[in-house]
PDB file of C-alpha atoms in Angstrom:
ATOM      1  CA  MET A   1      -9.645  13.761 124.162  1.00  0.00           C
ATOM      2  CA  ARG A   2     -12.239  11.035 123.551  1.00  0.00           C
ATOM      3  CA  ALA A   3     -13.384  12.890 120.444  1.00  0.00           C
ATOM      4  CA  TYR A   4     -10.123  11.827 118.812  1.00  0.00           C
ATOM      5  CA  ALA A   5     -10.271   8.188 119.904  1.00  0.00           C
ATOM      6  CA  LEU A   6     -11.518   6.288 116.869  1.00  0.00           C
ATOM      7  CA  GLU A   7     -10.917   2.671 117.837  1.00  0.00           C
ATOM      8  CA  HIS A   8     -14.675   2.031 117.937  1.00  0.00           C
ATOM      9  CA  MET A   9     -15.189   2.905 114.258  1.00  0.00           C
ATOM     10  CA  THR A  10     -15.462   0.242 111.575  1.00  0.00           C
ATOM     11  CA  ASN A  11     -13.009   0.370 108.686  1.00  0.00           C
ATOM     12  CA  GLU A  12     -15.775   1.435 106.282  1.00  0.00           C
ATOM     13  CA  ASN A  13     -16.998   4.264 108.524  1.00  0.00           C
ATOM     14  CA  LEU A  14     -13.458   5.424 109.230  1.00  0.00           C
ATOM     15  CA  LEU A  15     -12.594   5.707 105.537  1.00  0.00           C
ATOM     16  CA  SER A  16     -15.932   7.317 104.716  1.00  0.00           C
ATOM     17  CA  GLU A  17     -15.574   9.936 107.426  1.00  0.00           C
ATOM     18  CA  LEU A  18     -11.970  10.603 106.396  1.00  0.00           C
ATOM     19  CA  ALA A  19     -13.080  11.278 102.812  1.00  0.00           C
ATOM     20  CA  THR A  20     -15.764  13.636 104.108  1.00  0.00           C
ATOM     21  CA  LEU A  21     -13.252  15.494 106.272  1.00  0.00           C
ATOM     22  CA  VAL A  22     -10.813  15.851 103.365  1.00  0.00           C
ATOM     23  CA  ALA A  23     -13.559  17.283 101.145  1.00  0.00           C
ATOM     24  CA  THR A  24     -14.556  19.698 103.915  1.00  0.00           C
ATOM     25  CA  ASP A  25     -10.931  20.664 104.455  1.00  0.00           C
ATOM     26  CA  ARG A  26     -10.512  21.540 100.775  1.00  0.00           C
ATOM     27  CA  ARG A  27     -13.536  23.821 100.849  1.00  0.00           C
ATOM     28  CA  THR A  28     -12.266  25.368 104.085  1.00  0.00           C
ATOM     29  CA  ILE A  29      -8.861  26.024 102.524  1.00  0.00           C
ATOM     30  CA  ALA A  30     -10.504  27.707  99.528  1.00  0.00           C
ATOM     31  CA  ALA A  31     -12.487  29.923 101.895  1.00  0.00           C
ATOM     32  CA  LEU A  32      -9.307  30.584 103.889  1.00  0.00           C
ATOM     33  CA  LEU A  33      -7.506  31.700 100.738  1.00  0.00           C
ATOM     34  CA  ALA A  34     -10.388  34.048  99.924  1.00  0.00           C
ATOM     35  CA  HIS A  35     -10.213  35.602 103.401  1.00  0.00           C
ATOM     36  CA  LEU A  36      -6.427  35.893 103.301  1.00  0.00           C
ATOM     37  CA  GLY A  37      -6.616  37.522  99.902  1.00  0.00           C
ATOM     38  CA  GLU A  38      -9.187  40.068 101.061  1.00  0.00           C
ATOM     39  CA  VAL A  39      -7.242  40.924 104.237  1.00  0.00           C
ATOM     40  CA  ASP A  40      -4.119  41.274 102.081  1.00  0.00           C
ATOM     41  CA  ALA A  41      -5.865  43.498  99.539  1.00  0.00           C
ATOM     42  CA  ARG A  42      -7.236  45.769 102.299  1.00  0.00           C
ATOM     43  CA  GLN A  43      -3.835  45.667 104.050  1.00  0.00           C
ATOM     44  CA  LEU A  44      -5.560  45.038 107.356  1.00  0.00           C
ATOM     45  CA  PHE A  45      -2.296  43.649 108.701  1.00  0.00           C
ATOM     46  CA  ARG A  46      -0.940  47.204 108.971  1.00  0.00           C
ATOM     47  CA  PRO A  47      -3.443  48.481 111.598  1.00  0.00           C
ATOM     48  CA  ALA A  48      -2.642  45.265 113.480  1.00  0.00           C
ATOM     49  CA  ALA A  49       1.007  46.445 113.625  1.00  0.00           C
ATOM     50  CA  TYR A  50       2.480  43.976 111.128  1.00  0.00           C
ATOM     51  CA  SER A  51       4.602  45.156 108.221  1.00  0.00           C
ATOM     52  CA  THR A  52       3.683  42.321 105.834  1.00  0.00           C
ATOM     53  CA  MET A  53       0.877  39.858 105.292  1.00  0.00           C
ATOM     54  CA  HIS A  54       3.359  37.021 105.738  1.00  0.00           C
ATOM     55  CA  GLU A  55       4.399  38.292 109.165  1.00  0.00           C
ATOM     56  CA  TYR A  56       0.744  38.686 110.145  1.00  0.00           C
ATOM     57  CA  CYS A  57       0.030  35.060 109.192  1.00  0.00           C
ATOM     58  CA  VAL A  58       3.069  33.735 111.058  1.00  0.00           C
ATOM     59  CA  THR A  59       2.727  35.811 114.222  1.00  0.00           C
ATOM     60  CA  ALA A  60      -0.950  36.687 114.571  1.00  0.00           C
ATOM     61  CA  LEU A  61      -2.412  33.532 112.975  1.00  0.00           C
ATOM     62  CA  ASN A  62       0.343  31.157 114.154  1.00  0.00           C
ATOM     63  CA  MET A  63       1.008  29.640 110.735  1.00  0.00           C
ATOM     64  CA  SER A  64       4.393  28.151 109.919  1.00  0.00           C
ATOM     65  CA  GLU A  65       6.600  30.301 107.699  1.00  0.00           C
ATOM     66  CA  ASP A  66       6.270  27.846 104.831  1.00  0.00           C
ATOM     67  CA  SER A  67       2.503  27.499 105.132  1.00  0.00           C
ATOM     68  CA  ALA A  68       2.053  31.267 105.360  1.00  0.00           C
ATOM     69  CA  TYR A  69       4.173  31.868 102.284  1.00  0.00           C
ATOM     70  CA  LYS A  70       2.328  29.321 100.137  1.00  0.00           C
ATOM     71  CA  ARG A  71      -1.105  30.413 101.283  1.00  0.00           C
ATOM     72  CA  VAL A  72      -0.457  34.103 100.751  1.00  0.00           C
ATOM     73  CA  ARG A  73       0.934  33.457  97.302  1.00  0.00           C
ATOM     74  CA  ALA A  74      -2.001  31.183  96.435  1.00  0.00           C
ATOM     75  CA  ALA A  75      -4.486  33.715  97.830  1.00  0.00           C
ATOM     76  CA  ARG A  76      -3.061  36.499  95.669  1.00  0.00           C
ATOM     77  CA  ALA A  77      -3.162  34.296  92.584  1.00  0.00           C
ATOM     78  CA  ALA A  78      -6.754  33.234  93.281  1.00  0.00           C
ATOM     79  CA  ARG A  79      -7.885  36.845  93.683  1.00  0.00           C
ATOM     80  CA  GLU A  80      -6.505  37.523  90.216  1.00  0.00           C
ATOM     81  CA  PHE A  81      -7.806  34.243  88.762  1.00  0.00           C
ATOM     82  CA  PRO A  82     -10.948  33.262  90.747  1.00  0.00           C
ATOM     83  CA  GLN A  83     -11.258  29.883  89.005  1.00  0.00           C
ATOM     84  CA  LEU A  84      -8.415  28.752  91.270  1.00  0.00           C
ATOM     85  CA  PHE A  85     -10.775  28.908  94.268  1.00  0.00           C
ATOM     86  CA  ASP A  86     -13.024  26.250  92.720  1.00  0.00           C
ATOM     87  CA  ALA A  87     -10.029  24.135  91.704  1.00  0.00           C
ATOM     88  CA  VAL A  88      -8.800  24.094  95.307  1.00  0.00           C
ATOM     89  CA  ALA A  89     -12.282  23.577  96.774  1.00  0.00           C
ATOM     90  CA  ASP A  90     -13.016  20.481  94.702  1.00  0.00           C
ATOM     91  CA  GLY A  91      -9.515  19.014  95.086  1.00  0.00           C
ATOM     92  CA  ARG A  92      -8.204  19.482  91.554  1.00  0.00           C
ATOM     93  CA  LEU A  93      -5.338  21.671  92.819  1.00  0.00           C
ATOM     94  CA  HIS A  94      -3.547  21.849  96.151  1.00  0.00           C
ATOM     95  CA  VAL A  95      -2.109  25.023  97.684  1.00  0.00           C
ATOM     96  CA  SER A  96       1.484  23.986  96.965  1.00  0.00           C
ATOM     97  CA  GLY A  97       0.617  23.512  93.311  1.00  0.00           C
ATOM     98  CA  VAL A  98      -1.102  26.892  93.083  1.00  0.00           C
ATOM     99  CA  ALA A  99       1.946  28.519  94.702  1.00  0.00           C
ATOM    100  CA  VAL A 100       4.231  26.937  92.079  1.00  0.00           C
ATOM    101  CA  LEU A 101       1.983  27.982  89.184  1.00  0.00           C
ATOM    102  CA  ALA A 102       1.198  31.477  90.488  1.00  0.00           C
ATOM    103  CA  PRO A 103       4.064  33.461  88.878  1.00  0.00           C
ATOM    104  CA  HIS A 104       3.324  31.961  85.463  1.00  0.00           C
ATOM    105  CA  LEU A 105      -0.451  32.341  85.230  1.00  0.00           C
ATOM    106  CA  THR A 106      -2.006  34.665  82.672  1.00  0.00           C
ATOM    107  CA  ASP A 107      -5.514  35.298  81.436  1.00  0.00           C
ATOM    108  CA  GLU A 108      -4.658  33.274  78.350  1.00  0.00           C
ATOM    109  CA  ASN A 109      -3.188  30.172  80.007  1.00  0.00           C
ATOM    110  CA  VAL A 110      -4.857  29.880  83.427  1.00  0.00           C
ATOM    111  CA  ASP A 111      -7.673  27.551  82.351  1.00  0.00           C
ATOM    112  CA  SER A 112      -5.424  25.236  80.356  1.00  0.00           C
ATOM    113  CA  LEU A 113      -2.841  25.105  83.160  1.00  0.00           C
ATOM    114  CA  ILE A 114      -5.518  24.222  85.721  1.00  0.00           C
ATOM    115  CA  VAL A 115      -6.550  21.321  83.489  1.00  0.00           C
ATOM    116  CA  GLU A 116      -2.950  20.198  82.970  1.00  0.00           C
ATOM    117  CA  ALA A 117      -2.120  20.428  86.685  1.00  0.00           C
ATOM    118  CA  THR A 118      -5.317  18.738  87.887  1.00  0.00           C
ATOM    119  CA  HIS A 119      -4.585  16.028  90.475  1.00  0.00           C
ATOM    120  CA  ARG A 120      -0.853  16.322  89.822  1.00  0.00           C
ATOM    121  CA  ARG A 121       1.839  16.236  92.475  1.00  0.00           C
ATOM    122  CA  LYS A 122       3.991  19.261  93.163  1.00  0.00           C
ATOM    123  CA  LYS A 123       6.997  17.707  91.426  1.00  0.00           C
ATOM    124  CA  ASP A 124       4.885  17.165  88.293  1.00  0.00           C
ATOM    125  CA  ILE A 125       3.658  20.757  88.367  1.00  0.00           C
ATOM    126  CA  GLU A 126       7.271  21.921  88.659  1.00  0.00           C
ATOM    127  CA  ILE A 127       7.963  20.120  85.372  1.00  0.00           C
ATOM    128  CA  ILE A 128       5.053  22.001  83.772  1.00  0.00           C
ATOM    129  CA  VAL A 129       6.553  25.267  85.035  1.00  0.00           C
ATOM    130  CA  ALA A 130       9.985  24.267  83.701  1.00  0.00           C
ATOM    131  CA  ARG A 131       8.409  24.049  80.256  1.00  0.00           C
ATOM    132  CA  LEU A 132       6.735  27.454  80.657  1.00  0.00           C
ATOM    133  CA  ALA A 133       9.833  29.196  82.004  1.00  0.00           C
ATOM    134  CA  PRO A 134      12.921  27.126  81.149  1.00  0.00           C
ATOM    135  CA  ARG A 135      16.144  27.942  82.969  1.00  0.00           C
ATOM    136  CA  PRO A 136      19.702  27.218  81.867  1.00  0.00           C
ATOM    137  CA  ASP A 137      21.558  24.154  83.103  1.00  0.00           C
ATOM    138  CA  VAL A 138      23.355  24.638  86.393  1.00  0.00           C
ATOM    139  CA  PRO A 139      27.153  24.659  86.003  1.00  0.00           C
ATOM    140  CA  ASP A 140      29.141  21.662  87.203  1.00  0.00           C
ATOM    141  CA  ALA A 141      30.774  22.310  90.570  1.00  0.00           C
ATOM    142  CA  LEU A 142      32.486  20.302  93.290  1.00  0.00           C
ATOM    143  CA  LEU A 143      32.822  22.659  96.229  1.00  0.00           C
ATOM    144  CA  PRO A 144      33.438  22.271  99.954  1.00  0.00           C
ATOM    145  CA  LEU A 145      30.341  23.501 101.783  1.00  0.00           C
ATOM    146  CA  SER A 146      32.265  26.341 103.395  1.00  0.00           C
ATOM    147  CA  ALA A 147      33.181  27.703  99.968  1.00  0.00           C
ATOM    148  CA  GLY A 148      29.633  28.421  98.850  1.00  0.00           C
ATOM    149  CA  PRO A 149      26.021  28.693  99.970  1.00  0.00           C
ATOM    150  CA  ARG A 150      24.361  25.553 101.301  1.00  0.00           C
ATOM    151  CA  HIS A 151      21.330  26.285  99.189  1.00  0.00           C
ATOM    152  CA  GLU A 152      20.032  28.758  96.654  1.00  0.00           C
ATOM    153  CA  PRO A 153      16.711  30.553  96.696  1.00  0.00           C
ATOM    154  CA  ALA A 154      14.156  28.529  94.788  1.00  0.00           C
ATOM    155  CA  ALA A 155      13.231  29.863  91.377  1.00  0.00           C
ATOM    156  CA  GLY A 156      10.280  32.204  91.135  1.00  0.00           C
ATOM    157  CA  LEU A 157      10.222  33.145  94.809  1.00  0.00           C
ATOM    158  CA  ALA A 158      10.531  36.873  94.313  1.00  0.00           C
ATOM    159  CA  PRO A 159       9.237  39.328  96.940  1.00  0.00           C
ATOM    160  CA  GLY A 160       5.481  39.689  97.015  1.00  0.00           C
ATOM    161  CA  PRO A 161       3.613  42.946  96.467  1.00  0.00           C
ATOM    162  CA  ASN A 162       3.933  43.848 100.136  1.00  0.00           C
ATOM    163  CA  GLY A 163       7.668  43.258 100.303  1.00  0.00           C
ATOM    164  CA  GLU A 164       7.934  39.708 101.632  1.00  0.00           C
ATOM    165  CA  GLN A 165      11.312  38.144 101.011  1.00  0.00           C
ATOM    166  CA  ARG A 166      11.230  34.391 100.734  1.00  0.00           C
ATOM    167  CA  GLY A 167      13.745  31.719  99.887  1.00  0.00           C
ATOM    168  CA  GLU A 168      13.794  28.006 100.495  1.00  0.00           C
ATOM    169  CA  PRO A 169      16.377  25.264  99.973  1.00  0.00           C
ATOM    170  CA  ALA A 170      16.614  24.058  96.406  1.00  0.00           C
ATOM    171  CA  ALA A 171      15.215  20.589  95.862  1.00  0.00           C
ATOM    172  CA  ARG A 172      17.713  17.787  95.373  1.00  0.00           C
ATOM    173  CA  VAL A 173      16.386  17.240  91.835  1.00  0.00           C
ATOM    174  CA  LYS A 174      14.652  20.324  90.442  1.00  0.00           C
ATOM    175  CA  PRO A 175      13.252  20.772  86.914  1.00  0.00           C
ATOM    176  CA  LEU A 176      15.045  23.526  84.996  1.00  0.00           C
ATOM    177  CA  SER A 177      13.610  23.125  81.498  1.00  0.00           C
ATOM    178  CA  PRO A 178      11.973  20.347  79.453  1.00  0.00           C
ATOM    179  CA  GLN A 179      13.942  17.122  80.041  1.00  0.00           C
ATOM    180  CA  ARG A 180      16.600  18.955  82.096  1.00  0.00           C
ATOM    181  CA  PHE A 181      16.993  18.849  85.886  1.00  0.00           C
ATOM    182  CA  GLY A 182      19.326  20.433  88.403  1.00  0.00           C
ATOM    183  CA  LEU A 183      20.871  18.020  90.923  1.00  0.00           C
ATOM    184  CA  GLN A 184      22.147  19.080  94.341  1.00  0.00           C
ATOM    185  CA  THR A 185      23.576  16.797  97.008  1.00  0.00           C
ATOM    186  CA  THR A 186      26.318  16.522  99.603  1.00  0.00           C
ATOM    187  CA  ILE A 187      29.019  13.889  99.161  1.00  0.00           C
ATOM    188  CA  SER A 188      31.944  12.608 101.218  1.00  0.00           C
ATOM    189  CA  GLN A 189      35.601  13.135 100.425  1.00  0.00           C
ATOM    190  CA  GLY A 190      35.775   9.509  99.272  1.00  0.00           C
ATOM    191  CA  THR A 191      32.896   9.977  96.799  1.00  0.00           C
ATOM    192  CA  ARG A 192      34.491  13.158  95.487  1.00  0.00           C
ATOM    193  CA  ASP A 193      37.754  11.303  94.923  1.00  0.00           C
ATOM    194  CA  LYS A 194      35.905   8.580  93.001  1.00  0.00           C
ATOM    195  CA  LEU A 195      34.281  11.226  90.800  1.00  0.00           C
ATOM    196  CA  GLU A 196      37.665  12.749  90.047  1.00  0.00           C
ATOM    197  CA  ARG A 197      39.131   9.326  89.207  1.00  0.00           C
ATOM    198  CA  ALA A 198      36.189   8.544  86.915  1.00  0.00           C
ATOM    199  CA  LYS A 199      36.567  11.940  85.250  1.00  0.00           C
ATOM    200  CA  ALA A 200      40.243  11.239  84.552  1.00  0.00           C
ATOM    201  CA  LEU A 201      39.571   7.730  83.209  1.00  0.00           C
ATOM    202  CA  MET A 202      36.791   8.966  80.881  1.00  0.00           C
ATOM    203  CA  ARG A 203      38.682  11.928  79.402  1.00  0.00           C
ATOM    204  CA  HIS A 204      39.035  10.296  75.964  1.00  0.00           C
ATOM    205  CA  ARG A 205      35.258   9.997  75.514  1.00  0.00           C
ATOM    206  CA  ASN A 206      34.308  12.892  77.806  1.00  0.00           C
ATOM    207  CA  PRO A 207      37.023  15.531  77.205  1.00  0.00           C
ATOM    208  CA  SER A 208      35.118  18.276  79.019  1.00  0.00           C
ATOM    209  CA  GLY A 209      34.772  16.198  82.193  1.00  0.00           C
ATOM    210  CA  ASP A 210      30.990  16.745  82.159  1.00  0.00           C
ATOM    211  CA  LEU A 211      29.617  15.332  85.435  1.00  0.00           C
ATOM    212  CA  GLU A 212      26.319  14.356  83.771  1.00  0.00           C
ATOM    213  CA  VAL A 213      28.169  11.971  81.440  1.00  0.00           C
ATOM    214  CA  ILE A 214      30.014  10.403  84.386  1.00  0.00           C
ATOM    215  CA  ILE A 215      26.894  10.015  86.529  1.00  0.00           C
ATOM    216  CA  ASP A 216      24.890   8.605  83.609  1.00  0.00           C
ATOM    217  CA  ALA A 217      27.560   5.994  82.845  1.00  0.00           C
ATOM    218  CA  ALA A 218      27.869   5.087  86.525  1.00  0.00           C
ATOM    219  CA  LEU A 219      24.098   4.639  86.847  1.00  0.00           C
ATOM    220  CA  ASP A 220      23.987   2.446  83.725  1.00  0.00           C
ATOM    221  CA  ALA A 221      26.601   0.162  85.283  1.00  0.00           C
ATOM    222  CA  LEU A 222      24.900   0.179  88.705  1.00  0.00           C
ATOM    223  CA  LEU A 223      21.430  -0.542  87.292  1.00  0.00           C
ATOM    224  CA  ALA A 224      22.743  -3.421  85.192  1.00  0.00           C
ATOM    225  CA  LYS A 225      24.375  -4.936  88.278  1.00  0.00           C
ATOM    226  CA  LEU A 226      21.355  -4.472  90.550  1.00  0.00           C
ATOM    227  CA  GLU A 227      18.824  -5.727  87.995  1.00  0.00           C
ATOM    228  CA  LYS A 228      20.935  -8.818  87.412  1.00  0.00           C
ATOM    229  CA  GLN A 229      21.257  -9.514  91.148  1.00  0.00           C
ATOM    230  CA  LYS A 230      17.605  -8.959  92.044  1.00  0.00           C
ATOM    231  CA  PHE A 231      15.705  -9.818  88.877  1.00  0.00           C
ATOM    232  CA  GLY A 232      18.062 -12.021  86.882  1.00  0.00           C
ATOM    233  CA  VAL A 233      18.189  -9.512  84.012  1.00  0.00           C
ATOM    234  CA  THR A 234      20.944 -10.363  81.536  1.00  0.00           C
ATOM    235  CA  ASP A 235      21.793  -9.991  77.866  1.00  0.00           C
ATOM    236  CA  ARG A 236      22.485 -13.734  77.686  1.00  0.00           C
ATOM    237  CA  PRO A 237      19.699 -15.568  79.524  1.00  0.00           C
ATOM    238  CA  ARG A 238      20.279 -19.257  80.044  1.00  0.00           C
ATOM    239  CA  ALA A 239      17.671 -21.824  79.152  1.00  0.00           C
ATOM    240  CA  ALA A 240      15.476 -22.780  82.100  1.00  0.00           C
ATOM    241  CA  LYS A 241      16.368 -26.100  83.709  1.00  0.00           C
ATOM    242  CA  PRO A 242      13.873 -28.599  85.170  1.00  0.00           C
ATOM    243  CA  ARG A 243      13.358 -28.005  88.875  1.00  0.00           C
ATOM    244  CA  PRO A 244      14.850 -30.827  91.001  1.00  0.00           C
ATOM    245  CA  GLU A 245      12.540 -32.650  93.389  1.00  0.00           C
ATOM    246  CA  ASP A 246      14.666 -31.629  96.369  1.00  0.00           C
ATOM    247  CA  ALA A 247      14.929 -27.963  95.335  1.00  0.00           C
ATOM    248  CA  ASP A 248      14.382 -25.323  98.011  1.00  0.00           C
ATOM    249  CA  PRO A 249      10.688 -24.357  97.600  1.00  0.00           C
ATOM    250  CA  THR A 250      11.408 -20.785  98.673  1.00  0.00           C
ATOM    251  CA  TYR A 251      13.973 -20.241  95.910  1.00  0.00           C
ATOM    252  CA  VAL A 252      12.781 -18.320  92.840  1.00  0.00           C
ATOM    253  CA  PRO A 253      14.847 -19.225  89.742  1.00  0.00           C
ATOM    254  CA  ALA A 254      16.451 -16.457  87.717  1.00  0.00           C
ATOM    255  CA  ASP A 255      14.312 -17.106  84.637  1.00  0.00           C
ATOM    256  CA  VAL A 256      11.134 -16.768  86.728  1.00  0.00           C
ATOM    257  CA  ARG A 257      12.354 -13.575  88.406  1.00  0.00           C
ATOM    258  CA  ARG A 258      13.248 -12.150  85.018  1.00  0.00           C
ATOM    259  CA  THR A 259       9.860 -13.012  83.518  1.00  0.00           C
ATOM    260  CA  VAL A 260       7.943 -11.559  86.482  1.00  0.00           C
ATOM    261  CA  TYR A 261      10.058  -8.383  86.462  1.00  0.00           C
ATOM    262  CA  GLU A 262       9.435  -7.802  82.761  1.00  0.00           C
ATOM    263  CA  ARG A 263       5.733  -8.658  83.038  1.00  0.00           C
ATOM    264  CA  ASP A 264       5.093  -6.385  86.023  1.00  0.00           C
ATOM    265  CA  GLU A 265       7.515  -3.638  84.878  1.00  0.00           C
ATOM    266  CA  GLY A 266       9.238  -3.548  88.258  1.00  0.00           C
ATOM    267  CA  GLN A 267       6.118  -2.342  90.080  1.00  0.00           C
ATOM    268  CA  CYS A 268       4.152  -3.841  92.960  1.00  0.00           C
ATOM    269  CA  THR A 269       1.139  -5.796  91.678  1.00  0.00           C
ATOM    270  CA  PHE A 270      -1.109  -5.398  94.718  1.00  0.00           C
ATOM    271  CA  LYS A 271      -4.515  -3.925  93.848  1.00  0.00           C
ATOM    272  CA  SER A 272      -7.086  -2.424  96.153  1.00  0.00           C
ATOM    273  CA  SER A 273     -10.706  -3.535  96.194  1.00  0.00           C
ATOM    274  CA  GLU A 274     -11.390  -0.613  93.804  1.00  0.00           C
ATOM    275  CA  GLY A 275      -8.798  -1.963  91.356  1.00  0.00           C
ATOM    276  CA  ILE A 276      -6.142   0.683  92.087  1.00  0.00           C
ATOM    277  CA  ARG A 277      -2.650  -0.758  91.671  1.00  0.00           C
ATOM    278  CA  CYS A 278       0.093   0.000  94.189  1.00  0.00           C
ATOM    279  CA  THR A 279       2.712   2.371  92.719  1.00  0.00           C
ATOM    280  CA  GLU A 280       5.628   1.216  94.904  1.00  0.00           C
ATOM    281  CA  ARG A 281       8.882   0.295  93.150  1.00  0.00           C
ATOM    282  CA  GLY A 282      11.134   0.077  96.190  1.00  0.00           C
ATOM    283  CA  PHE A 283      11.433  -2.680  98.815  1.00  0.00           C
ATOM    284  CA  LEU A 284       9.822  -5.161  96.415  1.00  0.00           C
ATOM    285  CA  GLU A 285       9.975  -8.906  97.024  1.00  0.00           C
ATOM    286  CA  PHE A 286       8.889 -11.874  94.939  1.00  0.00           C
ATOM    287  CA  ASP A 287       5.963 -13.787  96.367  1.00  0.00           C
ATOM    288  CA  HIS A 288       4.469 -17.182  95.528  1.00  0.00           C
ATOM    289  CA  THR A 289       0.954 -17.351  94.138  1.00  0.00           C
ATOM    290  CA  THR A 290       0.557 -20.567  96.111  1.00  0.00           C
ATOM    291  CA  MET A 291       1.991 -20.396  99.625  1.00  0.00           C
ATOM    292  CA  VAL A 292       5.218 -22.381 100.046  1.00  0.00           C
ATOM    293  CA  CYS A 293       3.733 -24.403 102.899  1.00  0.00           C
ATOM    294  CA  ARG A 294       1.174 -25.779 100.426  1.00  0.00           C
TER     295      ARG A 294
END
């Protein structure tokens, strides 16, 4: 157990060793994919009494179902396009990203897609795939959960060459085609009633009752309200007034909040020692350059 107790390490050594371990892990994963792909190609899972490679990974190798699925899919893709091994080994692509790209790779596009997907998150790679294989918009529907499936199989998760069947819950916001996303969520009876009331009230400008139009209008109104409350954003800004001597030093005037919000584009301004800016946009608070106590 002491091997995992790291309290004695300095911050610099801890971060350095972590980076080394991550680099080693990436190379190990690439080697793992190569081994999985070779076992799959030789169908060595069959003499071991498993009907599919996925079942072999889950039962014999004790992988989770999700991890086994992604790794088998990535291994098959990398056997067909070996440049994926190097992309995984040096950290340009992660296994989840390879699994998303796999059904859409060809000899003609594999190199360009690796470049485009380099260091991108899974959700960004899904947008790339939505451009490659656009799907139609999902139809509007307000259904009780008992009247339909709780989730649909994710796109592109067809059975593998050895017969694996795989489905996973659809993401709450999933790219369908360029600039188009499918939205799935569960709402209360009260929220459904509000949607129906909004649909009725907007019929003159939204005759079809399109839910996208209703949600977009509702978000415009909500964002305007929230930005005004938190950041002082308004179409009619008032002229700044001189600050009274007895003013609360912790209070940030609306004109200052508005200026800071516009300057910083609603994003945290903290920067690491390497100059990397924090990407957080939630739970933000205004802070004083000079501490209030001074």
